[in-house]
Short mmCIF file of C-alpha atoms and ligand atoms in Angstrom, two decimals:
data_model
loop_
_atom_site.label_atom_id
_atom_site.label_comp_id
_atom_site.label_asym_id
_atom_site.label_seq_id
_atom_site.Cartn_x
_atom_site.Cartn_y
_atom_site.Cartn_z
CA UNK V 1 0.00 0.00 0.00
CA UNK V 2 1.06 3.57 -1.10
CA UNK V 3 1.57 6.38 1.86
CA UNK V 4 0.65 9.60 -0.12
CA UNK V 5 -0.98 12.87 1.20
CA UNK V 6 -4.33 13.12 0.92
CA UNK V 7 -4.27 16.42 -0.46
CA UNK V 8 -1.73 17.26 -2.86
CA UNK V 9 -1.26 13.72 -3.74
CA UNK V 10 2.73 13.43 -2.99
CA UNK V 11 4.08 10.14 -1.96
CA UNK V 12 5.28 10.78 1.50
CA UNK V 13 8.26 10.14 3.13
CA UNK V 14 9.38 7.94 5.40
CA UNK V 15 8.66 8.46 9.31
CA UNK V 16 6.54 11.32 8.35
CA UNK V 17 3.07 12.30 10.09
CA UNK V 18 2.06 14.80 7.37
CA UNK V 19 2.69 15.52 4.26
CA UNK V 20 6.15 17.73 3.76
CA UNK V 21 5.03 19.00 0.18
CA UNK V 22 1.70 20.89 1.91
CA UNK V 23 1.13 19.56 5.78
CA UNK V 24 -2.29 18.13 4.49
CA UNK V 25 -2.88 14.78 6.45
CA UNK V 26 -1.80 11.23 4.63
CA UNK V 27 -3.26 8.44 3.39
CA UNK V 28 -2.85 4.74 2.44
CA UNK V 29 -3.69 3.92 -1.08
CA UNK V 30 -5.30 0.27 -1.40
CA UNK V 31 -4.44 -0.89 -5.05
CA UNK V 32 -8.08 -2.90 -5.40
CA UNK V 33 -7.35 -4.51 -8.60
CA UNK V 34 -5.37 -7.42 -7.36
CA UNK V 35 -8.40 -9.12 -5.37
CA UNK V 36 -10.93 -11.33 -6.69
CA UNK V 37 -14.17 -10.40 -4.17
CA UNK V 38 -15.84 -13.81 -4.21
CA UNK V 39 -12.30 -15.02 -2.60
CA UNK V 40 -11.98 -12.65 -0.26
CA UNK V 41 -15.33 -13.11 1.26
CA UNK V 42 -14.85 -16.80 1.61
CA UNK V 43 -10.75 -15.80 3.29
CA UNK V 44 -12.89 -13.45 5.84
CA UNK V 45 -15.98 -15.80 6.85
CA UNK V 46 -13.83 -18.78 7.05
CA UNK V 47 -11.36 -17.24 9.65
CA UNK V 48 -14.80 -16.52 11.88
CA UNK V 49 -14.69 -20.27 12.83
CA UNK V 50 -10.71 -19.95 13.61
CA UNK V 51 -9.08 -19.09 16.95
CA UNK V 52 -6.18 -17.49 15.86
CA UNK V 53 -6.13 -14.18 17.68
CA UNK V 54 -5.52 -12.37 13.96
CA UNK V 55 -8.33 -13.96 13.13
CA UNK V 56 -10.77 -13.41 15.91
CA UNK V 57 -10.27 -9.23 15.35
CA UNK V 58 -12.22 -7.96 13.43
CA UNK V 59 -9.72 -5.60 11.97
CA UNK V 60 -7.17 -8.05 11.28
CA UNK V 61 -9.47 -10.76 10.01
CA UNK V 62 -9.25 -8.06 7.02
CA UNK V 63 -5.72 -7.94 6.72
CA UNK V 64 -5.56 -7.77 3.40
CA UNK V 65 -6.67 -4.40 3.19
CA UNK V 66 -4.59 -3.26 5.49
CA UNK V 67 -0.62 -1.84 5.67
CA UNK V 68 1.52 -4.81 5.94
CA UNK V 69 2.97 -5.11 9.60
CA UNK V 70 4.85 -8.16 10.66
CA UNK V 71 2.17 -10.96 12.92
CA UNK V 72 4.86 -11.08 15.74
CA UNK V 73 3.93 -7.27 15.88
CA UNK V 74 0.45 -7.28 16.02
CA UNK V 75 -1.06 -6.13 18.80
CA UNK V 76 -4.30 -7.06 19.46
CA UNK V 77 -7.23 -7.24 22.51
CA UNK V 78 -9.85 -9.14 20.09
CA UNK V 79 -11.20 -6.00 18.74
CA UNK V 80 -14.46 -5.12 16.44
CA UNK V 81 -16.70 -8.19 17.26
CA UNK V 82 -19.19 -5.54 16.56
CA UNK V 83 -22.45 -6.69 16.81
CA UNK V 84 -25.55 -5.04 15.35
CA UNK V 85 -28.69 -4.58 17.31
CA UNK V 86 -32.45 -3.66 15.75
CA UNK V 87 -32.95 -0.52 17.28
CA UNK V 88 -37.22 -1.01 18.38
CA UNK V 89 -37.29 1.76 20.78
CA UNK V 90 -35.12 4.18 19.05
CA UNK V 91 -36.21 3.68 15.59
CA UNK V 92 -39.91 4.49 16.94
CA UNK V 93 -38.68 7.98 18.66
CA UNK V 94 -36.87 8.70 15.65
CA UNK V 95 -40.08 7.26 13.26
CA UNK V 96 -37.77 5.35 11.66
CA UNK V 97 -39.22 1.55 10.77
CA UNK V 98 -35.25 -0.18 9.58
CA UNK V 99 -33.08 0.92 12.30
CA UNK V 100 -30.41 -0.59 13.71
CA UNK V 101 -27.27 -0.04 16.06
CA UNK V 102 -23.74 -0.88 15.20
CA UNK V 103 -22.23 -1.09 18.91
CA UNK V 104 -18.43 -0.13 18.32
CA UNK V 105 -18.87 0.49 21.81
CA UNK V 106 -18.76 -3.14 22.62
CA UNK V 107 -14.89 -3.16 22.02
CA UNK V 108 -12.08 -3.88 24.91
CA UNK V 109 -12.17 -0.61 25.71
CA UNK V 110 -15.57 0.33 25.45
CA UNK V 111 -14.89 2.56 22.11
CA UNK V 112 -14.67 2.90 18.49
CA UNK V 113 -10.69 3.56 18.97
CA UNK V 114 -9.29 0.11 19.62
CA UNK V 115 -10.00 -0.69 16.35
CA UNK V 116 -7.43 2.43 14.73
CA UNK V 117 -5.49 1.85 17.99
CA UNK V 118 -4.52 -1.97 17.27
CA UNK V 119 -2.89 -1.09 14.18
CA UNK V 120 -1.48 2.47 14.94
CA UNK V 121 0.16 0.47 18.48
CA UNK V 122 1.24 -2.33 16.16
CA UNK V 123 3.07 0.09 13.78
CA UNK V 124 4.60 1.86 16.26
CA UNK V 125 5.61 -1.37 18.01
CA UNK V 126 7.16 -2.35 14.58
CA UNK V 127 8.66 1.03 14.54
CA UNK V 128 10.38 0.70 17.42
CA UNK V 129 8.86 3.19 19.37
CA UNK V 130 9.57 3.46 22.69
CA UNK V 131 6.51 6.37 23.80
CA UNK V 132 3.12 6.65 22.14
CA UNK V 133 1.39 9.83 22.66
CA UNK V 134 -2.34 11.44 22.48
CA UNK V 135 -4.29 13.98 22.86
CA UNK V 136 -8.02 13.08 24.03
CA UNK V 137 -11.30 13.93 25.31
CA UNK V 138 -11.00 10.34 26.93
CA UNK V 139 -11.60 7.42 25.13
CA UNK V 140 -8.58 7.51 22.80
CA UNK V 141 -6.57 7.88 25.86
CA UNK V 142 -8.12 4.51 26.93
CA UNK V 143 -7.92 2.72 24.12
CA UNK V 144 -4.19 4.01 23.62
CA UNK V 145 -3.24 3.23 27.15
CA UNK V 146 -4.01 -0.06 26.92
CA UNK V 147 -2.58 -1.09 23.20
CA UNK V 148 0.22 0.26 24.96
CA UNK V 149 0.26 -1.30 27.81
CA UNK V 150 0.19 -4.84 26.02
CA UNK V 151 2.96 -3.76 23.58
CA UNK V 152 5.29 -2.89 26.45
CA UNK V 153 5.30 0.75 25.01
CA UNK V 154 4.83 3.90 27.95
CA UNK V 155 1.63 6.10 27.22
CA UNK V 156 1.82 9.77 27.48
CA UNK V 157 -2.10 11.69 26.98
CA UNK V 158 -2.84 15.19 27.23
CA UNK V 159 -6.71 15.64 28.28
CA UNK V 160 -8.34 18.89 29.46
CA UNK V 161 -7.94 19.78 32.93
CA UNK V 162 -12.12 20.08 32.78
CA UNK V 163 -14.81 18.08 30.78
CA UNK V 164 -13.79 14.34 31.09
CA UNK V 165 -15.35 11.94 32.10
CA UNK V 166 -13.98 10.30 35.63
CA UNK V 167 -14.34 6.86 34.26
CA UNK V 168 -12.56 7.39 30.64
CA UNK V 169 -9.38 8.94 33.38
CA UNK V 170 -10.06 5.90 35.42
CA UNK V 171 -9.27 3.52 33.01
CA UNK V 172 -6.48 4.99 31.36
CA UNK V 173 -5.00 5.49 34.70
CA UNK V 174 -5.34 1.88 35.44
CA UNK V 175 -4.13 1.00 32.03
CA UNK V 176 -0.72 2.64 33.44
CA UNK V 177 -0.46 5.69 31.30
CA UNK V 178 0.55 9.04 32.01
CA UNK V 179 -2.06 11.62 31.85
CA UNK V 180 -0.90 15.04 31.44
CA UNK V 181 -3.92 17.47 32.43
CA UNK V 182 -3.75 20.93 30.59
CA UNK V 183 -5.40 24.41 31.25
CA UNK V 184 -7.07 24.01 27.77
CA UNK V 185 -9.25 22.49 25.66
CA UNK V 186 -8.93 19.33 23.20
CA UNK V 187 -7.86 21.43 20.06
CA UNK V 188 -5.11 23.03 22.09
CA UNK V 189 -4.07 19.72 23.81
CA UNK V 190 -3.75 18.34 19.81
CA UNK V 191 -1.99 21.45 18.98
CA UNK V 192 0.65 20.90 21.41
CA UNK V 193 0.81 16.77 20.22
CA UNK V 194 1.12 17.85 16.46
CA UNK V 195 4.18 19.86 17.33
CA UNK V 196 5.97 16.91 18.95
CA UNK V 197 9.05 14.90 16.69
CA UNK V 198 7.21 11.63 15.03
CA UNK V 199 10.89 10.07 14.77
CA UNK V 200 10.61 10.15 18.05
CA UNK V 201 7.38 9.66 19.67
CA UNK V 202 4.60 7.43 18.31
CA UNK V 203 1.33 10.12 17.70
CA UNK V 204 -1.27 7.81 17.57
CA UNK V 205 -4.64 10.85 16.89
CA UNK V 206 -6.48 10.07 14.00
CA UNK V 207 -3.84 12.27 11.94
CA UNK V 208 -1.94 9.00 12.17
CA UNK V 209 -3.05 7.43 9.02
CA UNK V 210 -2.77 4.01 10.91
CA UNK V 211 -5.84 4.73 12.56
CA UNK V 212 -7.89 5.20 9.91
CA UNK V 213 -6.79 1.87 8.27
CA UNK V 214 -7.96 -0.01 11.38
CA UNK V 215 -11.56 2.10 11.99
CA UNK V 216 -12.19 1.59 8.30
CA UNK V 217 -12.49 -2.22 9.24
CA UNK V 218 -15.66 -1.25 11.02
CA UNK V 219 -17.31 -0.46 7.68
CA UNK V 220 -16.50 -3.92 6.49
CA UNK V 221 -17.91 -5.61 9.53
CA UNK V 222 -20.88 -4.29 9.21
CA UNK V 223 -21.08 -4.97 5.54
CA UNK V 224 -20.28 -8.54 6.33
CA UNK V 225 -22.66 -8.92 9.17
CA UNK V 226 -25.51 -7.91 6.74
CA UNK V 227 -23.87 -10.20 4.16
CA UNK V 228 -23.12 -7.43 2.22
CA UNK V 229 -26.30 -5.46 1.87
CA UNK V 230 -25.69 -2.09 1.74
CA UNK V 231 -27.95 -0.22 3.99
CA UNK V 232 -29.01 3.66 2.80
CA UNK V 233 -27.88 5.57 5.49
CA UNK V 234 -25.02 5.45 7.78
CA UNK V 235 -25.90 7.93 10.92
CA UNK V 236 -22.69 8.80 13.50
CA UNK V 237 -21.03 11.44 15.56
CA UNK V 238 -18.73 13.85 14.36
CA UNK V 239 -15.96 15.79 16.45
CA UNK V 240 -12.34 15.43 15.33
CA UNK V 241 -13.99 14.06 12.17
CA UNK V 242 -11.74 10.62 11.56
CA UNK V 243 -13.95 8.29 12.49
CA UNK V 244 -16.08 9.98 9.47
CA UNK V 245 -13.28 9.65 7.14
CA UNK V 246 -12.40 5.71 8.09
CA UNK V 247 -16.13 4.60 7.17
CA UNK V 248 -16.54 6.93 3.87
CA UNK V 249 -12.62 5.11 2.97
CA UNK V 250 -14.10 1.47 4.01
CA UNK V 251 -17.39 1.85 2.24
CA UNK V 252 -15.21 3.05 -1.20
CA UNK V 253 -12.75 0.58 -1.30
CA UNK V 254 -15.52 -2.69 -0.51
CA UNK V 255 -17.31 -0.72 -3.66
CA UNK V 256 -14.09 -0.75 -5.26
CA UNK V 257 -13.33 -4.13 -4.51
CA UNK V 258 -16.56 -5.53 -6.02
CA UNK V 259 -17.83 -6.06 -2.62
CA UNK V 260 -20.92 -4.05 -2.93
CA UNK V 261 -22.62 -1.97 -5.92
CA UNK V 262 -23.08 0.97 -4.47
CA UNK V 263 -21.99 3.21 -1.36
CA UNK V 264 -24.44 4.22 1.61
CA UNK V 265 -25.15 7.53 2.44
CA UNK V 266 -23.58 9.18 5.44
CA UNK V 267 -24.96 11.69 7.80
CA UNK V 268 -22.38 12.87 10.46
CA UNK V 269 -24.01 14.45 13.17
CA UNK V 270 -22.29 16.96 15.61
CA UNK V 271 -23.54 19.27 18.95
CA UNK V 272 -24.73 22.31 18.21
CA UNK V 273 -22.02 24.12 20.70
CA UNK V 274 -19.03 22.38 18.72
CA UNK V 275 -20.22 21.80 14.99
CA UNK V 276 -18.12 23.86 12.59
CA UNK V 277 -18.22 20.90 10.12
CA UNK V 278 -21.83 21.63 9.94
CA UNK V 279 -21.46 24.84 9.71
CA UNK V 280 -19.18 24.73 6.75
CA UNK V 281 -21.22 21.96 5.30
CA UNK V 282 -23.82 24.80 5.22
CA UNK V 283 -22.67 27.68 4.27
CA UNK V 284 -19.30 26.46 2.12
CA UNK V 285 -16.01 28.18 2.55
CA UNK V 286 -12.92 27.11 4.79
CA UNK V 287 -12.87 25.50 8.19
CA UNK V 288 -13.80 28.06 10.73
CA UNK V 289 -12.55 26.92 14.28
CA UNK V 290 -15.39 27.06 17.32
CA UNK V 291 -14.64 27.29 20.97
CA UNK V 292 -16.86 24.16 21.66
CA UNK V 293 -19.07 23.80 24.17
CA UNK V 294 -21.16 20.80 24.82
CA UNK V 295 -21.93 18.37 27.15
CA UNK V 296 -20.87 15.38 24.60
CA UNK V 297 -17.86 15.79 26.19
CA UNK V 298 -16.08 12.71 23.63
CA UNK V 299 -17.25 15.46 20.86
CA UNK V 300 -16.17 18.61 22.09
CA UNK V 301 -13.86 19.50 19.21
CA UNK V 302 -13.73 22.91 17.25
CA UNK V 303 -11.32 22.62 15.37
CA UNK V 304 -11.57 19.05 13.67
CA UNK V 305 -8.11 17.68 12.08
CA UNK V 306 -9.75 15.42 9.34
CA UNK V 307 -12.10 17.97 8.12
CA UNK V 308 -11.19 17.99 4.49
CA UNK V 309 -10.98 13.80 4.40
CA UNK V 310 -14.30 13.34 6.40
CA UNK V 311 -15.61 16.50 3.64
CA UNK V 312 -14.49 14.23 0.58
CA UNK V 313 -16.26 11.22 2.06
CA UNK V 314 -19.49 13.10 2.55
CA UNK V 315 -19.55 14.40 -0.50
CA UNK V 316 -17.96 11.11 -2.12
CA UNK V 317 -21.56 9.59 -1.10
CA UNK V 318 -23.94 11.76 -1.78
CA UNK V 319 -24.23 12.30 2.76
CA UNK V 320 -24.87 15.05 4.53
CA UNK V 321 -23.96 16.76 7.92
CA UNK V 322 -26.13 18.24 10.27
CA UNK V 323 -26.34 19.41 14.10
CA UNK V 324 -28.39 18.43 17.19
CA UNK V 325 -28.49 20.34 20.68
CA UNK V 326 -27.44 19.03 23.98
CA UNK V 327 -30.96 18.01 25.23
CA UNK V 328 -31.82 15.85 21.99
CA UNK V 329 -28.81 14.33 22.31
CA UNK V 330 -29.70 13.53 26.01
CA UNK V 331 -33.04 12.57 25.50
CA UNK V 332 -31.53 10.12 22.44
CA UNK V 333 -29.11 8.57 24.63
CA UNK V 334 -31.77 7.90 27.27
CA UNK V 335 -33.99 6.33 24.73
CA UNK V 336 -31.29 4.28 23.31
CA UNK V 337 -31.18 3.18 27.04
CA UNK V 338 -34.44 1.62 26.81
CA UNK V 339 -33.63 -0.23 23.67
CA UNK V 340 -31.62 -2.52 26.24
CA UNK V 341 -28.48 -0.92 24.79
CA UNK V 342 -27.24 2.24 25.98
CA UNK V 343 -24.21 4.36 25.25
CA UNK V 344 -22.53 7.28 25.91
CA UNK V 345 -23.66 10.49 25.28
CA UNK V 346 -21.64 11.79 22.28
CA UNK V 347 -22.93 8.28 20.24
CA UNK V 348 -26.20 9.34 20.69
CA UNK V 349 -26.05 12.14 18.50
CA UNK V 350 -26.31 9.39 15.75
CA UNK V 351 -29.98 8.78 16.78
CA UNK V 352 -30.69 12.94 17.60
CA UNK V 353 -29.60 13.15 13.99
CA UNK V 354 -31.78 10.57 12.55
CA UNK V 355 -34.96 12.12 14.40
CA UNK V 356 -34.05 15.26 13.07
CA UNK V 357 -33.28 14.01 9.16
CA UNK V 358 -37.00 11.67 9.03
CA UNK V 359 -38.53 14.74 10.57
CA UNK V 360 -37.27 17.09 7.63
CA UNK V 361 -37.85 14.50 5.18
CA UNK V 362 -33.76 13.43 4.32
CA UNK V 363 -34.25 10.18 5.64
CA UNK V 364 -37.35 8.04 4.57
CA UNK V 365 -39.53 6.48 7.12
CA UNK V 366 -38.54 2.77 5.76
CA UNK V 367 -35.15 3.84 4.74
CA UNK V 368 -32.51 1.12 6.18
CA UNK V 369 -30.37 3.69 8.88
CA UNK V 370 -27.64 1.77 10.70
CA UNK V 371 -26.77 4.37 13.37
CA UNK V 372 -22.72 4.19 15.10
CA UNK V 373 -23.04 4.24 18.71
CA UNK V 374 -19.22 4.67 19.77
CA UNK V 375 -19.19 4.47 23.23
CA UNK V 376 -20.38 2.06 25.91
CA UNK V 377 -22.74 3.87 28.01
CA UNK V 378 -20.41 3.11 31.25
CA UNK V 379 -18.10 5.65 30.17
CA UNK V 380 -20.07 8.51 31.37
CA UNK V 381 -21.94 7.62 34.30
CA UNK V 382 -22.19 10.68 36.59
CA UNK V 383 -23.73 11.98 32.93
CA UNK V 384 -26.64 9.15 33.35
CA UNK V 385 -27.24 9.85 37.02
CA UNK V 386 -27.71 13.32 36.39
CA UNK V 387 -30.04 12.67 33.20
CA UNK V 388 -31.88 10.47 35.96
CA UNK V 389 -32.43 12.86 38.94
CA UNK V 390 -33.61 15.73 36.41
CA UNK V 391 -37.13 16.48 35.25
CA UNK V 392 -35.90 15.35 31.76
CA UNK V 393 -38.38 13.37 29.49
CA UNK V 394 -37.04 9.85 30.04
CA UNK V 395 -35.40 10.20 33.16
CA UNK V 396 -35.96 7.31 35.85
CA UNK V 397 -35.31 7.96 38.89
CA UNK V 398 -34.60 5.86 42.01
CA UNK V 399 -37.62 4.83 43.81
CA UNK V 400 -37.15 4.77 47.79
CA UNK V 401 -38.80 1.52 49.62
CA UNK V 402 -38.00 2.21 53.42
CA UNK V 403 -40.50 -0.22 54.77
CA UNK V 404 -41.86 -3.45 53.62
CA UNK V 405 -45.36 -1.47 52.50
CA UNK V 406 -43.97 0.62 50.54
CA UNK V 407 -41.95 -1.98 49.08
CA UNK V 408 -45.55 -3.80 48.50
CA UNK V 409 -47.04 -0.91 46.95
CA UNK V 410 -44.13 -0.54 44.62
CA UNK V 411 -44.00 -4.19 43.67
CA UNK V 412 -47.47 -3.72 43.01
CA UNK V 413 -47.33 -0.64 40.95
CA UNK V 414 -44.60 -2.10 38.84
CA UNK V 415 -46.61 -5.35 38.12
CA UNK V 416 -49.57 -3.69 37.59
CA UNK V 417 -48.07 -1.74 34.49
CA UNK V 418 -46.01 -4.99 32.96
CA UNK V 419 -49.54 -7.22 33.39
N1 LIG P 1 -17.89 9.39 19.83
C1 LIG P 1 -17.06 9.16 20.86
C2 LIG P 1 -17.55 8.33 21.99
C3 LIG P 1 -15.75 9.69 20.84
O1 LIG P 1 -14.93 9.44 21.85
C4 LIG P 1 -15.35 10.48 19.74
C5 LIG P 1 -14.02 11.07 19.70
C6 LIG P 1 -16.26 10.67 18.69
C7 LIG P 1 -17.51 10.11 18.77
C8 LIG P 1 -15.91 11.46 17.49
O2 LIG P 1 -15.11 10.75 16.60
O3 LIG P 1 -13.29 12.39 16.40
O4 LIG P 1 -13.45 10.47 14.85
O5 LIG P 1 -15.10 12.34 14.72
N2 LIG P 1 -13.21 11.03 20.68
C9 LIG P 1 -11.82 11.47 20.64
C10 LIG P 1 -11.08 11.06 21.89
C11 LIG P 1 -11.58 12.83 20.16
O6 LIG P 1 -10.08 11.69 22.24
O7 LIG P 1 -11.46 10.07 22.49
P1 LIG P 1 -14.17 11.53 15.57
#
């Protein structure tokens, strides 16, 4: 696979993070004419039924798409067993009658990232690198922390001093990294991480075009799991905006590749308080940088590095991007909740969005919407309990049974509703 900038088009040079022609952000280049698609469906279903632990990841067990990197560097916790849920409650909130959730928070690490982080740790394993580093509003810290951690690499993350969530800092704690808090925000802390020498610390963002290689998998896992039916709409969150430009690359090389006959449309959907994308979608022009403020804390970006990427993918497929407030996105997640599911509250922008596009007509009522939920919805507790104890639409709040009649009476009350 080819390393060239996805801007001016220059093969890049070795060791390099971005391009040196024009600083855009690079890109592998899959050469698709080599496969033969009937093949390499049978090579990916038949490793399902094998235990070898390339096999059992769902990133790896497409390898062949993927930038070479030695098996005795691989480093890998299992990831992208995604599995895809009907979505019964949500898809009636959103009047949607085809919905469905694809649960990338059911990874290792509870998010989307292990799947860019297993091959971004596993290059810079192969590397030799001695120090990965991130900046994060929490989950790529995780997810980086503990790639880390199993290649015997030490993990450096800059967070904001404010605005993460305790258990994201939990776990990377426990995973054994170093978390550097700093009086900023996320754009600033990726600022400071873009200035740092790549010969000589492993920058594992999604600027790191390793990442992208490894989240694109996720678009091929969900193809397979629907045996290849495309659906019409794929609805996630946006904030640094390469998540967005990993499915739009997945979805164009399985088209490429023969695997499917045509692409699905995607919708990225940010918060209101931190959606320049949307903005710009809008209204045209250049990137215009926010100060973002939201209570998605995962997508409080204003700045987003993969904005022109994520922009060719959108318009690659015919998608569109859109924002949703802070109390749709609550009331989503709550809803999503009910479903059986649950996630974090940045992922449920992808179901705020879909309301919004079947109410203004984008999205058809029967329209087949698989919508990205990206983190499990343990990562932000405190953020549930305080959805719970408000006076918010869905909230359910903790019922008090001090004596054994009002236990009665509640036992009664809650079978009298379920008879
Ligand atoms: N959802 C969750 C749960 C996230 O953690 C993130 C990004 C996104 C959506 C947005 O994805 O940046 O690819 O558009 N979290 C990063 C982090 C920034 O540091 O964990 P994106």
């Amino acid at each position: 696979m080819r390393l060239a900038c996805s801007e001016c088009g220059a093969v890049a040079s070795a060791g390099t993070l971005f391009c040196d022609a024009c600083g855009g952000l690079l890109a592998f280049d899959l050469d698709t004419s080599s496969f033969d698609p009937v093949a390499l469906c049978q090579t990916f279903r038949e490793r399902r039924a094998s235990n070898d632990p390339l096999d059992t990841s769902g990133v790896w067990r497409f390898r062949e798409l993927l930038p070479a990197i030695a098996p005795s560097n691989v480093v890998t916790l299992r990831e992208n067993a995604l599995p895809l849920y009907t979505a019964v409650r949500g898809g009636a909130y959103a009047d949607a009658t085809r919905a469905s959730y694809l649960h990338l928070g059911m990874n290792p690490t509870a998010s989307f990232k292990d799947a860019g982080m297993t091959v971004a740790i596993s290059h810079a394993k192969e590397s030799g690198a001695r120090v990965a580093v991130c900046a994060s509003t929490g989950n790529t810290a995780a997810a980086m922390a503990a790639y880390a951690a199993r290649a015997e690499i030490a993990a450096l993350v800059l967070v904001p001093a404010v605005g993460v969530s305790e258990a994201k800092m939990a776990q990377t704690l426990d995973y054994g990294a170093t978390v550097a808090a700093i009086d900023g925000d996320f754009d600033r802390a990726l600022e400071v991480v873009r200035g740092l020498d790549p010969a000589r610390v492993a920058i594992v963002n999604s600027v790191n075009p390793y990442r992208i290689e490894g989240q694109k998998c996720a678009a091929f896992a969900l193809l397979e799991a629907r045996d290849w039916r495309v659906p019409e709409w794929l609805v996630l969150p946006g904030g640094n905006l390469g998540n967005t430009s990993a499915f739009g690359k997945g979805f164009r090389e399985a088209l490429a590749l023969g695997l499917i006959d045509r692409l699905p449309r995607i919708a990225v959907v940010q918060a209101s308080g931190a959606a320049p994308f949307a903005k710009l979608f809008r209204d045209g022009g250049d990137m215009v940088p926010v100060r973002a403020q939201t209570t998605a804390t995962a997508i409080k970006i204003g700045a987003p590095a993969s904005w022109r990427k994520a922009l060719a993918e959108v318009r690659a497929c015919d998608g569109t991007v859109l924002d949703v407030s802070d109390d749709e996105i609550a009331d989503a997640r709550a809803v999503i909740g009910r479903d059986g599911i649950g996630c974090e509250p940045a992922s449920a922008a992808s179901l705020a969005g879909l309301r919004k596009l079947r109410a203004n007509g984008t999205i058809g009522r029967d329209d087949d919407a698989v919508l990205v939920l990206t983190g499990h919805v343990l990562k932000d507790g405190a953020y549930a309990s305080a959805y719970h104890t408000s006076g918010a639409p869905y909230a359910n709040r903790i019922r008090n049974a001090p004596t054994d009649a009002a236990l009665r009476e509640l036992i009664d009350e809650v079978t009298a509703v379920r008879a």
